[in-house]
Coordinates of C-alpha atoms and ligand atoms in Angstrom, one line a residue:
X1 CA -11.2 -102.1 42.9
X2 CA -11.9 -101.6 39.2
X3 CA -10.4 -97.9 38.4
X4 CA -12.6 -95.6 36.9
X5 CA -11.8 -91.9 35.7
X6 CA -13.9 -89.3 34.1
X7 CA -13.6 -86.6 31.8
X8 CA -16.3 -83.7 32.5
X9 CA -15.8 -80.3 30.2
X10 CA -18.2 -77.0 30.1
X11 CA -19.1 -77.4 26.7
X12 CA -18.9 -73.4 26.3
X13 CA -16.1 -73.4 23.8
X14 CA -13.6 -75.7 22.0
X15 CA -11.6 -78.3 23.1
X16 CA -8.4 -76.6 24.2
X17 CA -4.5 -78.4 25.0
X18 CA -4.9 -77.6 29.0
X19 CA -8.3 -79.8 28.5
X20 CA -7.0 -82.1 26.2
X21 CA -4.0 -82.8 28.5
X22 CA -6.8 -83.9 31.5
X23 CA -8.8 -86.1 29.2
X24 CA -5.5 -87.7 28.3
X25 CA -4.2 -88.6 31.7
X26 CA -7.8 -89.9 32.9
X27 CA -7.4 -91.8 29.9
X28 CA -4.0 -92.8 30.6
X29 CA -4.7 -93.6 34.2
X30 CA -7.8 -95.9 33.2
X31 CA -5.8 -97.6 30.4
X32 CA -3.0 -98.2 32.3
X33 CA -5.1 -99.5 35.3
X34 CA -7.3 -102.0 33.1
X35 CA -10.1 -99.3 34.4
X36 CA -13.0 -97.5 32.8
X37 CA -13.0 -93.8 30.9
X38 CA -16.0 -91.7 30.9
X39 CA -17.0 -88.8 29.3
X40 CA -19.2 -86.4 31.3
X41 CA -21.0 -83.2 29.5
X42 CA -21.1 -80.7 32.2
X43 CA -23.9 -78.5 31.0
X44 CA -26.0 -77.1 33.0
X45 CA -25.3 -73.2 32.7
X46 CA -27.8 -73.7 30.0
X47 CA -26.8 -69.7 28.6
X48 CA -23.5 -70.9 28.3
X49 CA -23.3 -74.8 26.7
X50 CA -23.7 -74.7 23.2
X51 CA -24.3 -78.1 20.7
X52 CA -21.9 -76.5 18.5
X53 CA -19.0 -76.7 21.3
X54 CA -20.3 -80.2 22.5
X55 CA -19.7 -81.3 18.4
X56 CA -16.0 -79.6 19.1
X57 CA -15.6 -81.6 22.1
X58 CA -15.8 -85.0 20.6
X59 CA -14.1 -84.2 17.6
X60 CA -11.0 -83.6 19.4
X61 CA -11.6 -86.4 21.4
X62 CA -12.2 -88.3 18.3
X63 CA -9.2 -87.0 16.2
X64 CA -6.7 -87.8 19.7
X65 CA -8.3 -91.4 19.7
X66 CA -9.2 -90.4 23.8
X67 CA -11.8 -93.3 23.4
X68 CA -14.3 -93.3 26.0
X69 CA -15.9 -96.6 27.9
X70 CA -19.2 -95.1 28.7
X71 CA -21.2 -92.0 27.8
X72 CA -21.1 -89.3 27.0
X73 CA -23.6 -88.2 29.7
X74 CA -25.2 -85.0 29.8
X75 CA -25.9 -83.4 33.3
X76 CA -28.8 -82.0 31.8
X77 CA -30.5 -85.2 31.2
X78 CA -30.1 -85.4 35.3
X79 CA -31.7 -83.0 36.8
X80 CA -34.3 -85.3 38.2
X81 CA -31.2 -87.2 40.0
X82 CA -29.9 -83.9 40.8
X83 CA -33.6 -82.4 42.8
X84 CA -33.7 -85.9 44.1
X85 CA -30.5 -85.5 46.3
X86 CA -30.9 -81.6 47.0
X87 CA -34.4 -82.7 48.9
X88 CA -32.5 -85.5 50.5
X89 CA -30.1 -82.4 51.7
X90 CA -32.8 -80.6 53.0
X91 CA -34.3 -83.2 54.6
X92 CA -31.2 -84.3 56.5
X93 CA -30.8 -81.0 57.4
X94 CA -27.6 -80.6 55.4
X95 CA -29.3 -77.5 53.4
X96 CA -31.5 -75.1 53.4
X97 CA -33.7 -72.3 51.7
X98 CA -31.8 -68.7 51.3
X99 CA -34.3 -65.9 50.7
X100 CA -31.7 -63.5 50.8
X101 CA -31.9 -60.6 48.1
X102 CA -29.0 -59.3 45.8
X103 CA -29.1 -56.2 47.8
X104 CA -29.0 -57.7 51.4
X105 CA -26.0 -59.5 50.1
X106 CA -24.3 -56.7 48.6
X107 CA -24.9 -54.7 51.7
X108 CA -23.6 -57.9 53.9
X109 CA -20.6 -57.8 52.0
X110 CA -19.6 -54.4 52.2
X111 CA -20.4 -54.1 56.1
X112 CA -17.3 -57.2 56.3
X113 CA -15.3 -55.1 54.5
X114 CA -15.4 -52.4 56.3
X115 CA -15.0 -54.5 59.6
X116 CA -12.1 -56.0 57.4
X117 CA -13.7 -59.1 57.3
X118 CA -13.4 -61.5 54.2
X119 CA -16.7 -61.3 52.6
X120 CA -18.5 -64.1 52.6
X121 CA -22.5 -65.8 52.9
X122 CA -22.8 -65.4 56.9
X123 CA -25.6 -68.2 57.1
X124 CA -28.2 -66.0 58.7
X125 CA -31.1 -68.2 56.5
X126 CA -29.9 -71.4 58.3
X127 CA -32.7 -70.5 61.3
X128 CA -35.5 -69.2 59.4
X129 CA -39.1 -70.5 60.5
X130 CA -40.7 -69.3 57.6
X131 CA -40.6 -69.1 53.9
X132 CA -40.9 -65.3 53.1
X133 CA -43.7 -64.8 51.0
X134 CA -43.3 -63.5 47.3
X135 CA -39.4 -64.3 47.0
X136 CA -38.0 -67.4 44.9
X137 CA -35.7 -69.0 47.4
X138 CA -31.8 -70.4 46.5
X139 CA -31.0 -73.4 48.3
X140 CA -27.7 -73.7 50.6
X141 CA -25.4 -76.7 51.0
X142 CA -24.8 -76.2 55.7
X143 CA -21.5 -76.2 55.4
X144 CA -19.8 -77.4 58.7
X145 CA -18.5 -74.4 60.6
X146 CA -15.8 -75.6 62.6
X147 CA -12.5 -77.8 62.0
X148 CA -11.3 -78.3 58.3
X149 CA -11.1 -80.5 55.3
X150 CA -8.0 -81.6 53.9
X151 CA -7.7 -83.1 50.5
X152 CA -5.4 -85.7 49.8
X153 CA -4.4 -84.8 46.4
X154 CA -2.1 -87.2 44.3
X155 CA -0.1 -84.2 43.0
X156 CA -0.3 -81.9 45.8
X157 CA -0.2 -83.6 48.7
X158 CA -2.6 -82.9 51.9
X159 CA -3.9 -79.6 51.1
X160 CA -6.0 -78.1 54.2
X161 CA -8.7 -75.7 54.2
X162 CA -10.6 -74.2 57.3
X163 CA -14.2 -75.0 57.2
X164 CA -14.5 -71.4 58.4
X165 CA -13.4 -70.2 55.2
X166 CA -16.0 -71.8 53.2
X167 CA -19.5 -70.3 52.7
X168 CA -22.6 -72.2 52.3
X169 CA -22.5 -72.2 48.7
X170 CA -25.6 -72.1 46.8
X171 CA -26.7 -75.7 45.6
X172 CA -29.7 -74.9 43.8
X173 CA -30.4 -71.8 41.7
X174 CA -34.2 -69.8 42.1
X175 CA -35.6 -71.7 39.2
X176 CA -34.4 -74.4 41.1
X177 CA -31.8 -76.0 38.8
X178 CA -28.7 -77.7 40.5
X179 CA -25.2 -75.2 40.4
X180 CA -22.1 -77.1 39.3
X181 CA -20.4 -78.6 42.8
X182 CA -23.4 -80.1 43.8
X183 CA -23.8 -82.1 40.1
X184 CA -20.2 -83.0 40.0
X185 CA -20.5 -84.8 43.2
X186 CA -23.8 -86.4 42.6
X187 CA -22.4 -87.5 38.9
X188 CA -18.7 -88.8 40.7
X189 CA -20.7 -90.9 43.2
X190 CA -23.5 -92.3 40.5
X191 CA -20.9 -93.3 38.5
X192 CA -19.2 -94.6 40.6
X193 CA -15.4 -92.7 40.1
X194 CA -12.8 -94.1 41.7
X195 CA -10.1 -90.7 40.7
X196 CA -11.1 -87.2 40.2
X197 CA -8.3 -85.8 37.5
X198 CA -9.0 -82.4 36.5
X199 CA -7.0 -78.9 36.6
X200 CA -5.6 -77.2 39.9
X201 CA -8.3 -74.3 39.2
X202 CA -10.8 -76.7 40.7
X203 CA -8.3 -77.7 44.0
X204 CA -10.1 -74.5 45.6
X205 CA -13.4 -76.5 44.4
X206 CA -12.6 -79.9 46.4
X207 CA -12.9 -79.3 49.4
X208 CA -16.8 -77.7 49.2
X209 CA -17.4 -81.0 47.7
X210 CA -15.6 -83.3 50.1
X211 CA -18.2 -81.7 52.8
X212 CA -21.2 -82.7 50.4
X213 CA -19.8 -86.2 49.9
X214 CA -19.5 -86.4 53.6
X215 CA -23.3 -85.2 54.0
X216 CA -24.2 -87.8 51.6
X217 CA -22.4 -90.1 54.0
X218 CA -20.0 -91.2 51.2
X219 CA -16.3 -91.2 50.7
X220 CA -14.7 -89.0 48.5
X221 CA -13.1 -90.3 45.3
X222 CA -9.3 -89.8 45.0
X223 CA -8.1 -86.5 43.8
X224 CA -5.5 -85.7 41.5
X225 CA -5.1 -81.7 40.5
X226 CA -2.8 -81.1 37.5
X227 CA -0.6 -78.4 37.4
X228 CA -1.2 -75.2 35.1
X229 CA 0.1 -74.8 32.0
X230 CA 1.8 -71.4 30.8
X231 CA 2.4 -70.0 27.0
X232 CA 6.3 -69.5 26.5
X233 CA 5.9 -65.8 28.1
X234 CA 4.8 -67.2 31.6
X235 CA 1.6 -66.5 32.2
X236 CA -1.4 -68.9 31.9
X237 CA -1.8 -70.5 28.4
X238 CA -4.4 -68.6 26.3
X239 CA -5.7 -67.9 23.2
X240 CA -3.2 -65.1 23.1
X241 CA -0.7 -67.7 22.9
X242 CA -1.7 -68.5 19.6
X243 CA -3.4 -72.0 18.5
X244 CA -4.9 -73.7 21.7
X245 CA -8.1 -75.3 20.7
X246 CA -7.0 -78.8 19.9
X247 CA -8.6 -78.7 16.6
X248 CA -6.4 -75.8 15.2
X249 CA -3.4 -78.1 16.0
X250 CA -5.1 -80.5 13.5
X251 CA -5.8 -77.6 11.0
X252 CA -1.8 -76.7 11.4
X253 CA -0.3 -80.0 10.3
X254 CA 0.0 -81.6 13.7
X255 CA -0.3 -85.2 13.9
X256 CA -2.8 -86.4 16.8
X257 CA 0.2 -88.8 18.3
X258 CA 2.7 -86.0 17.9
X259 CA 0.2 -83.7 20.3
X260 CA -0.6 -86.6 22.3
X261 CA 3.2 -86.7 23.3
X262 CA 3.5 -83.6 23.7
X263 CA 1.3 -83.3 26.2
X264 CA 1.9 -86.1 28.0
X265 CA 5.3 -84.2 29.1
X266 CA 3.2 -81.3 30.2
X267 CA 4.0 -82.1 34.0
X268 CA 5.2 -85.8 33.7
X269 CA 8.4 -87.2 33.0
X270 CA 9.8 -90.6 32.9
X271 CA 13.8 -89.8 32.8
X272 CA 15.0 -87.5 30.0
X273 CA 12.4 -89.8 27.1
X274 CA 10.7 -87.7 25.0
X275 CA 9.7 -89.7 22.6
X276 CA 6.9 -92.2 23.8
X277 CA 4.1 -94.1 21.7
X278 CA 0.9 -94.8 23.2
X279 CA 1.8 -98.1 24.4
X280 CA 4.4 -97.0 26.6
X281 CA 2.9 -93.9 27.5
X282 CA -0.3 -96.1 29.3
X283 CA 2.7 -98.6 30.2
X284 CA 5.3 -95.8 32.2
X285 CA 2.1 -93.0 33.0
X286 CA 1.7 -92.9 36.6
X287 CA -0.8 -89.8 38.4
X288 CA 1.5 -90.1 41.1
X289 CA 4.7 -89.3 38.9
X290 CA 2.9 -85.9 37.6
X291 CA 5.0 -82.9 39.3
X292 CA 3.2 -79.9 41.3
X293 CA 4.8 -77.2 39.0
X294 CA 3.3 -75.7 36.2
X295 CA 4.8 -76.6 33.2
X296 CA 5.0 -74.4 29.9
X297 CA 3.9 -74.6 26.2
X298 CA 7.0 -74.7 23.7
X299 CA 5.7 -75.0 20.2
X300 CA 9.1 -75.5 19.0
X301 CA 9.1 -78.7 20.9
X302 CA 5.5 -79.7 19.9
X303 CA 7.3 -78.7 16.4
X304 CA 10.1 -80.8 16.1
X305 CA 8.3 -83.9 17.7
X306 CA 5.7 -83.6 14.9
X307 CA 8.6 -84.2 12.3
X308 CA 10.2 -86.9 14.4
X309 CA 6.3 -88.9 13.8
X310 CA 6.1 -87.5 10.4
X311 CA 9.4 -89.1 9.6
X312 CA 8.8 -92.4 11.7
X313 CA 5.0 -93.6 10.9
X314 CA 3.9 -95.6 8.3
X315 CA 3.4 -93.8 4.8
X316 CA -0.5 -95.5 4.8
X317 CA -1.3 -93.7 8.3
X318 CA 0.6 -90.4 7.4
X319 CA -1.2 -90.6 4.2
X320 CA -4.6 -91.3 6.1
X321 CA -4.0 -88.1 7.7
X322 CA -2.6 -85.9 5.2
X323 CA -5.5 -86.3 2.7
X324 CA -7.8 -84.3 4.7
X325 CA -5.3 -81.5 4.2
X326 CA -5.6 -82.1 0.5
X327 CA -9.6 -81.7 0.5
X328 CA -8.7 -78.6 2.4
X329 CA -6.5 -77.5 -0.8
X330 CA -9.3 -78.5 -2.8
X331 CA -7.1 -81.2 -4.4
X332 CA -8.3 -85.1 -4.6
X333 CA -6.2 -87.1 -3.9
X334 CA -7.6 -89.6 -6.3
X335 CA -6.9 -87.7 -9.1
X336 CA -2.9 -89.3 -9.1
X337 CA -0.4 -90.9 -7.8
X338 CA -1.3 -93.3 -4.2
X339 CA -0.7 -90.8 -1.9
X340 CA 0.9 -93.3 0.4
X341 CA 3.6 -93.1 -2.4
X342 CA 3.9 -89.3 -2.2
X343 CA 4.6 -89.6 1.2
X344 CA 7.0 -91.9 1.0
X345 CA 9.1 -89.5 -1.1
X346 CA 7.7 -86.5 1.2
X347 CA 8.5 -87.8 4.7
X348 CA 11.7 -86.6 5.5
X349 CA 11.5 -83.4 4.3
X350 CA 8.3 -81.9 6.0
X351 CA 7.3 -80.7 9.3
X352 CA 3.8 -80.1 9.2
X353 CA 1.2 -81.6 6.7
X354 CA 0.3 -78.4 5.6
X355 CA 3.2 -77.8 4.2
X356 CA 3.2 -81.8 2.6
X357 CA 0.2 -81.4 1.4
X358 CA 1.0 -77.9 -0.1
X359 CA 4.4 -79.0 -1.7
X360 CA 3.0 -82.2 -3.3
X361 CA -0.1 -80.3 -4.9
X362 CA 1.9 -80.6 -8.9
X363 CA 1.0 -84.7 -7.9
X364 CA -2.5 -84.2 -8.6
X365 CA -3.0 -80.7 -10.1
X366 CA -1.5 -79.4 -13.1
X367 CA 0.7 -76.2 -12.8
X368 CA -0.4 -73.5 -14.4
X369 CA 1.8 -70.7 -13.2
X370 CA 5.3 -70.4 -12.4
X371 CA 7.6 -69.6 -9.4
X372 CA 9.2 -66.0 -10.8
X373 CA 12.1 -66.6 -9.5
X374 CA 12.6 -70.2 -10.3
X375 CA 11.0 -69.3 -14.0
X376 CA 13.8 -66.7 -14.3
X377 CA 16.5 -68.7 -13.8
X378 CA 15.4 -72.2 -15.0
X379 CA 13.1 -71.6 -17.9
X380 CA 15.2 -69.5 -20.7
X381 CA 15.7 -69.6 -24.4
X382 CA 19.0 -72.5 -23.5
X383 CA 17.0 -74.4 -21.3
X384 CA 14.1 -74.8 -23.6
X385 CA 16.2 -76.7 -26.2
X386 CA 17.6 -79.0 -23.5
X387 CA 13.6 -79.5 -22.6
X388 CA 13.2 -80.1 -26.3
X389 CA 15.9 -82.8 -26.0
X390 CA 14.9 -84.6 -22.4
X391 CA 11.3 -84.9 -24.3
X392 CA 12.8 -86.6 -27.1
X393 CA 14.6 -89.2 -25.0
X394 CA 11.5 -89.4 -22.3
X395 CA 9.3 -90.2 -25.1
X396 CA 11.5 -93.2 -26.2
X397 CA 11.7 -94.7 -22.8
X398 CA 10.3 -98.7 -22.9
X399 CA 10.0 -98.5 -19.3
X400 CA 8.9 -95.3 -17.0
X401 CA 11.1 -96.6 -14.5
X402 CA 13.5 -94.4 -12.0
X403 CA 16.4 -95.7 -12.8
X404 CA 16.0 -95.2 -16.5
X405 CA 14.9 -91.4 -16.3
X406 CA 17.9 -90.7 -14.0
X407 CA 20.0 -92.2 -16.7
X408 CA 18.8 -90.1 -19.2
X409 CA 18.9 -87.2 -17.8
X410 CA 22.9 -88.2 -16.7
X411 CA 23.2 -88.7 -20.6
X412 CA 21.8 -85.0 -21.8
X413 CA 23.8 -83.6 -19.3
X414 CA 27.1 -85.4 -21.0
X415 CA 26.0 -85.3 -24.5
X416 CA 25.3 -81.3 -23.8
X417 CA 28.6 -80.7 -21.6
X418 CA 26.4 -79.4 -19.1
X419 CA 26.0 -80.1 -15.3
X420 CA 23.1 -82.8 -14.0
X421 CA 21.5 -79.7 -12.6
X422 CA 21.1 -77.4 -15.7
X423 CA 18.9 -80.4 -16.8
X424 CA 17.3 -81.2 -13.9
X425 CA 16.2 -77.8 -12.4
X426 CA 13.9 -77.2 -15.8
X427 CA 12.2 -80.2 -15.9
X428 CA 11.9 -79.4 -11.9
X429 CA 10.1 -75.7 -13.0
X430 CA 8.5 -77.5 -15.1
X431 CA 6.8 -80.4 -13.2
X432 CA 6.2 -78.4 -9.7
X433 CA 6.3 -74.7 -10.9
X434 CA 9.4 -74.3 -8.1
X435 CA 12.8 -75.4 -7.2
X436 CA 11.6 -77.9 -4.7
X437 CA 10.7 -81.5 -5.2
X438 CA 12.1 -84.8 -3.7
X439 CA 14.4 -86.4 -6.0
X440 CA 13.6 -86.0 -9.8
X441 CA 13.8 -89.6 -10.7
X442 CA 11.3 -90.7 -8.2
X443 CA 9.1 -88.0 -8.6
X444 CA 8.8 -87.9 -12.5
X445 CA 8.3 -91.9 -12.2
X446 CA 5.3 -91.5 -9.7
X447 CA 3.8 -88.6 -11.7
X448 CA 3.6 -91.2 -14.7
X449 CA 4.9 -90.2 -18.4
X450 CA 1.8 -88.6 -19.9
X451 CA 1.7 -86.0 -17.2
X452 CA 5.8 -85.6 -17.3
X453 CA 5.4 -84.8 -21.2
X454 CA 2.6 -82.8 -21.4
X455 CA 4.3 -80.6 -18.2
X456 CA 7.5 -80.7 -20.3
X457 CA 5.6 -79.4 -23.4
X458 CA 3.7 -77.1 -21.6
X459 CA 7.0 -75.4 -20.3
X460 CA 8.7 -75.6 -23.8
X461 CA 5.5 -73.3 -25.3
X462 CA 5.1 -70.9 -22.2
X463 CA 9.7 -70.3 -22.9
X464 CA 8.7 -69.2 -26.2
X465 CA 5.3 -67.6 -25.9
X466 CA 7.5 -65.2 -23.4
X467 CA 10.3 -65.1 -26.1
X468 CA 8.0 -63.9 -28.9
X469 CA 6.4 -61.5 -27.0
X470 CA 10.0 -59.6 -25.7
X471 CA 10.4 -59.4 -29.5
Ligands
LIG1 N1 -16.7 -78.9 34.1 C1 -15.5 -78.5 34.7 C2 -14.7 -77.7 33.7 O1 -14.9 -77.8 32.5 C3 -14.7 -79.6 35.2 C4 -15.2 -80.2 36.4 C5 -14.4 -81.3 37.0 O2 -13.5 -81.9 36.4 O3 -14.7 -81.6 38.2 O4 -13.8 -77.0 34.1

């Protein structure tokens, strides 16, 4: 048997992490399984689905490289398929035509409350003769009124439900189009699923559609119902938590791989690993090794597993993905150093590419204002002259190499009886407008010496400019 998993999101808003966690173990599953992935578009509450959120859907499946084998496939594309099997229902038998109005339901409802029933559809449509005139007709799914349904789910175990607790839920709307437990088994059986993965709100879901499967005289695909996931107060994770659409994760810094990881420890574990490329993940990932509990959102973890891929991929792919953060600066990364270079000097001392991207901005921009602080401190009267100095000895240099500029700046220091740092923390101001760079050497050799010189100059004038004026 050739596995084959789906994916099926509401497109009514982003693409959030609880989401993004399904689509990655149907993925996983399928991968792992030499199986098939597809991508399913539930929309059919038409006031609801939106284009925009369907565009927000693939681009967080795109920018988590969740490939998928076949569609996507819009359910609204099937609504032939979908009338095709209701009729087949009613012609079995299995449903039938509810005339019922919003009042008569409301007052059904009360009238088992007050008998202290549970309030539910009582089935008294399932004998009518007769259409009743002037009133657009639901349609019912019969639900079988005795026994009970269990579903044999991979996390949970056998779960069993009492067919007397299920209604005979409402299969097709007045305007005739299909409600959603009716499409999802139409679409699971068409193509062809083998495993249902998809979050435990739906477990309350399964077994309503295990009785239609059964109508349809068809076995029910295997279920797998993944446990919730909570924000770090407890309670289920929402936009209150802070970023949870998967594309705000990219907008932070995040790395796809670094989220990818994460998540894959949201309710699986192999051991105490936390660290697992996508190789290993679709090599160890098993649905049966998911745990029943939920499991909770730490974005300290997400955090520090970021930098731990920041500082262990290659500078061309961290490079690939920091240079959309530069557009977002509004800096080109074309206009200086290979940016694959910046990161090289960059890596280890970032946790996000936000803040890469905004610390290695003097690569490609000149600086035009300086850190108070840092100006304070670094850029006075004394430290113009030993500016005035390095420039000289820059200027001469046969080689813009490294090595070279480290050892001039060792000899000012020597020649000046000042400390390396007293000539290094100027040029620093000067270059990046702050106290922070990777090392000097490296950095003033990838900025080039034209850039270094005028930066150096540019310093020199802004020191006296500020002298003349406190005249
Ligand atoms: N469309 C449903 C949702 O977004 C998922 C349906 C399913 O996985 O069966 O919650």
């Amino acid at each position: 048997m050739t596995i084959r998993t789906r994916f099926a999101p509401s497109p009514t808003g982003y693409l959030h992490v609880g989401g993004a966690r399904t689509a990655l173990f149907s993925w996983l599953y399928a991968r792992k399984h030499g199986g098939q992935f597809i991508l399913r578009i539930e929309d059919t509450d038409l006031e609801r689905s939106t284009a925009e959120s369907v565009n927000a859907i693939l681009e967080g499946m795109t920018w988590l490289s969740l490939e998928y084998d076949e569609g996507p496939f819009y359910q609204t594309h099937r609504f032939d398929r979908y009338k095709e099997v209701i009729a087949q229902l009613l012609e079995q038998g299995d449903a039938y035509y509810c005339y019922c109005s919003k009042e008569e339901l409301d007052d059904m409802r009360e009238q088992q409350r007050a008998n202290k029933q549970k309030p539910r559809y009582d089935g008294r449509c399932r004998h009518l003769k007769a259409p009743k005139e002037g009133v657009q007709p639901v349609i019912r799914f019969k639900n079988p009124i005795e026994g009970s349904v269990v579903v044999n789910d991979v996390v949970r175990g056998n779960v069993e439900f009492q067919n007397s607790e299920l209604d005979d839920l409402i299969i097709a709307r007045p305007d005739g189009t299909p409600t959603y437990n009716l499409t999802v088994v139409v679409d699971d059986l068409d193509m062809g699923l083998t495993h249902v993965i998809r979050g435990d709100d739906h477990l309350n879901n399964s077994p309503r559609q295990i009785n239609i499967f059964k109508a349809l005289g068809e076995e029910p695909p295997v279920f797998a119902h993944l446990p919730m996931i909570l924000g770090d107060d407890g309670a289920r994770l929402s936009k209150r938590h802070g970023a949870v659409s998967v594309m705000s994760y990219r907008d932070e810094g995040f790395l796809p791989e670094a989220l990818l990881n994460y998540l894959v420890r949201l309710g699986w574990s192999h051991g105490d690993q936390e660290i697992f490329s996508l190789e290993e993940m679709i090599e160890l990932f098993d649905i049966e090794d998911v745990n029943k509990s939920a499991s909770s959102f730490n974005t300290d973890k997400l955090l520090w597993l970021n930098q731990h891929y920041i500082k262990n991929s290659t500078p061309e792919h961290i490079a690939h993905h920091l240079s959309w953060h530069m557009g977002q600066l509004g800096i080109d990364p074309a206009q200086g150093p290979e940016l694959s270079e910046v990161v090289v000097l960059q890596q280890e001392r970032a946790k996000t590419l936000v803040e890469m991207a905004a610390n290695s901005r003097f690569f490609y921009q000149e600086i035009n204002e300086y850190d108070e602080k840092a100006a304070r401190k670094n850029l006075t009267l004394t430290s113009a002259e030993v500016l005035q100095d390095m420039y000289q000895r820059l200027s001469a240099l046969p080689s813009w190499q490294a090595e070279a500029i480290h050892d001039h700046i060792k000899e000012c220091s020597v020649a000046r009886e000042i400390g390396m740092g007293k000539v290094a923390q100027p040029i620093r101001v000067a270059i990046t407008g702050n106290t922070i760079s990777p090392p000097l050497d490296v950095t003033l050799e990838l900025i080039g010496s034209e850039r270094t010189l005028a930066a150096i100059k540019q310093a020199i004038e802004w020191i006296k400019d500020r002298a003349e004026l406190q005249e």
